[in-house]
PDB file of C-alpha atoms in Angstrom:
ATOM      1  CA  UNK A   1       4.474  17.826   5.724  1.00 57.00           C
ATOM      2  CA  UNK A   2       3.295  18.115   2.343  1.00 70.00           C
ATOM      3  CA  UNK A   3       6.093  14.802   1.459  1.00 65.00           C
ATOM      4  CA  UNK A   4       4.879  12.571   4.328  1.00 65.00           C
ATOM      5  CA  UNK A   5       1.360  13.236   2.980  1.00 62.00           C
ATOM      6  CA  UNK A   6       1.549  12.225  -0.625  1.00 63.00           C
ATOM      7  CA  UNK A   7       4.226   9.297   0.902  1.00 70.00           C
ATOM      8  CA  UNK A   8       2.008   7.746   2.844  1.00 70.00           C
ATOM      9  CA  UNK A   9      -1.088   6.844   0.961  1.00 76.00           C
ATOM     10  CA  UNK A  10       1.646   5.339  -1.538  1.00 79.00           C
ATOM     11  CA  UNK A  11       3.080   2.958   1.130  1.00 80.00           C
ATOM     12  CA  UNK A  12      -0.812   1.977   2.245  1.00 84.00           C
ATOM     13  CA  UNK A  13      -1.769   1.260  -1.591  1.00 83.00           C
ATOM     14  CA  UNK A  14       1.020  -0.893  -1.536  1.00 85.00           C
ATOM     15  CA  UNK A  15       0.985  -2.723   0.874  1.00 86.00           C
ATOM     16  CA  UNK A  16      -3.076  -3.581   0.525  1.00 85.00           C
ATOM     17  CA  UNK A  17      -2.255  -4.667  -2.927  1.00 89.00           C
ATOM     18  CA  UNK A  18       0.497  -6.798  -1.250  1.00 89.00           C
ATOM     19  CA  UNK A  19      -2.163  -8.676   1.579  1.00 88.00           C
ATOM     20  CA  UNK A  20      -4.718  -8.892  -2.039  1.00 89.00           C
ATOM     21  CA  UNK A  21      -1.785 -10.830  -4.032  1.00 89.00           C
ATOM     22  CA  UNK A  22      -1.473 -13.156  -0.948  1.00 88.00           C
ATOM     23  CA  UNK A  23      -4.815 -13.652  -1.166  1.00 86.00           C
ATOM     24  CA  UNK A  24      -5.319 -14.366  -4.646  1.00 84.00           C
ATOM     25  CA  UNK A  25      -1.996 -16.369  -4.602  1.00 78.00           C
ATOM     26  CA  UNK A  26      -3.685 -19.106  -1.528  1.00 71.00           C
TER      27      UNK A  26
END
């Protein structure tokens, strides 16, 4: 449980910095 938690918010960060570079990028 405790490995899913701090997993999670990693994978979220990334990808809303992901959608933000597309954003910049067009």
């Amino acid at each position: 449980m405790k490995f899913y938690t701090i997993k999670l918010p990693k994978f979220i960060g990334g990808f809303v910095r992901a959608l933000l570079g597309a954003f910049k990028k067009n």
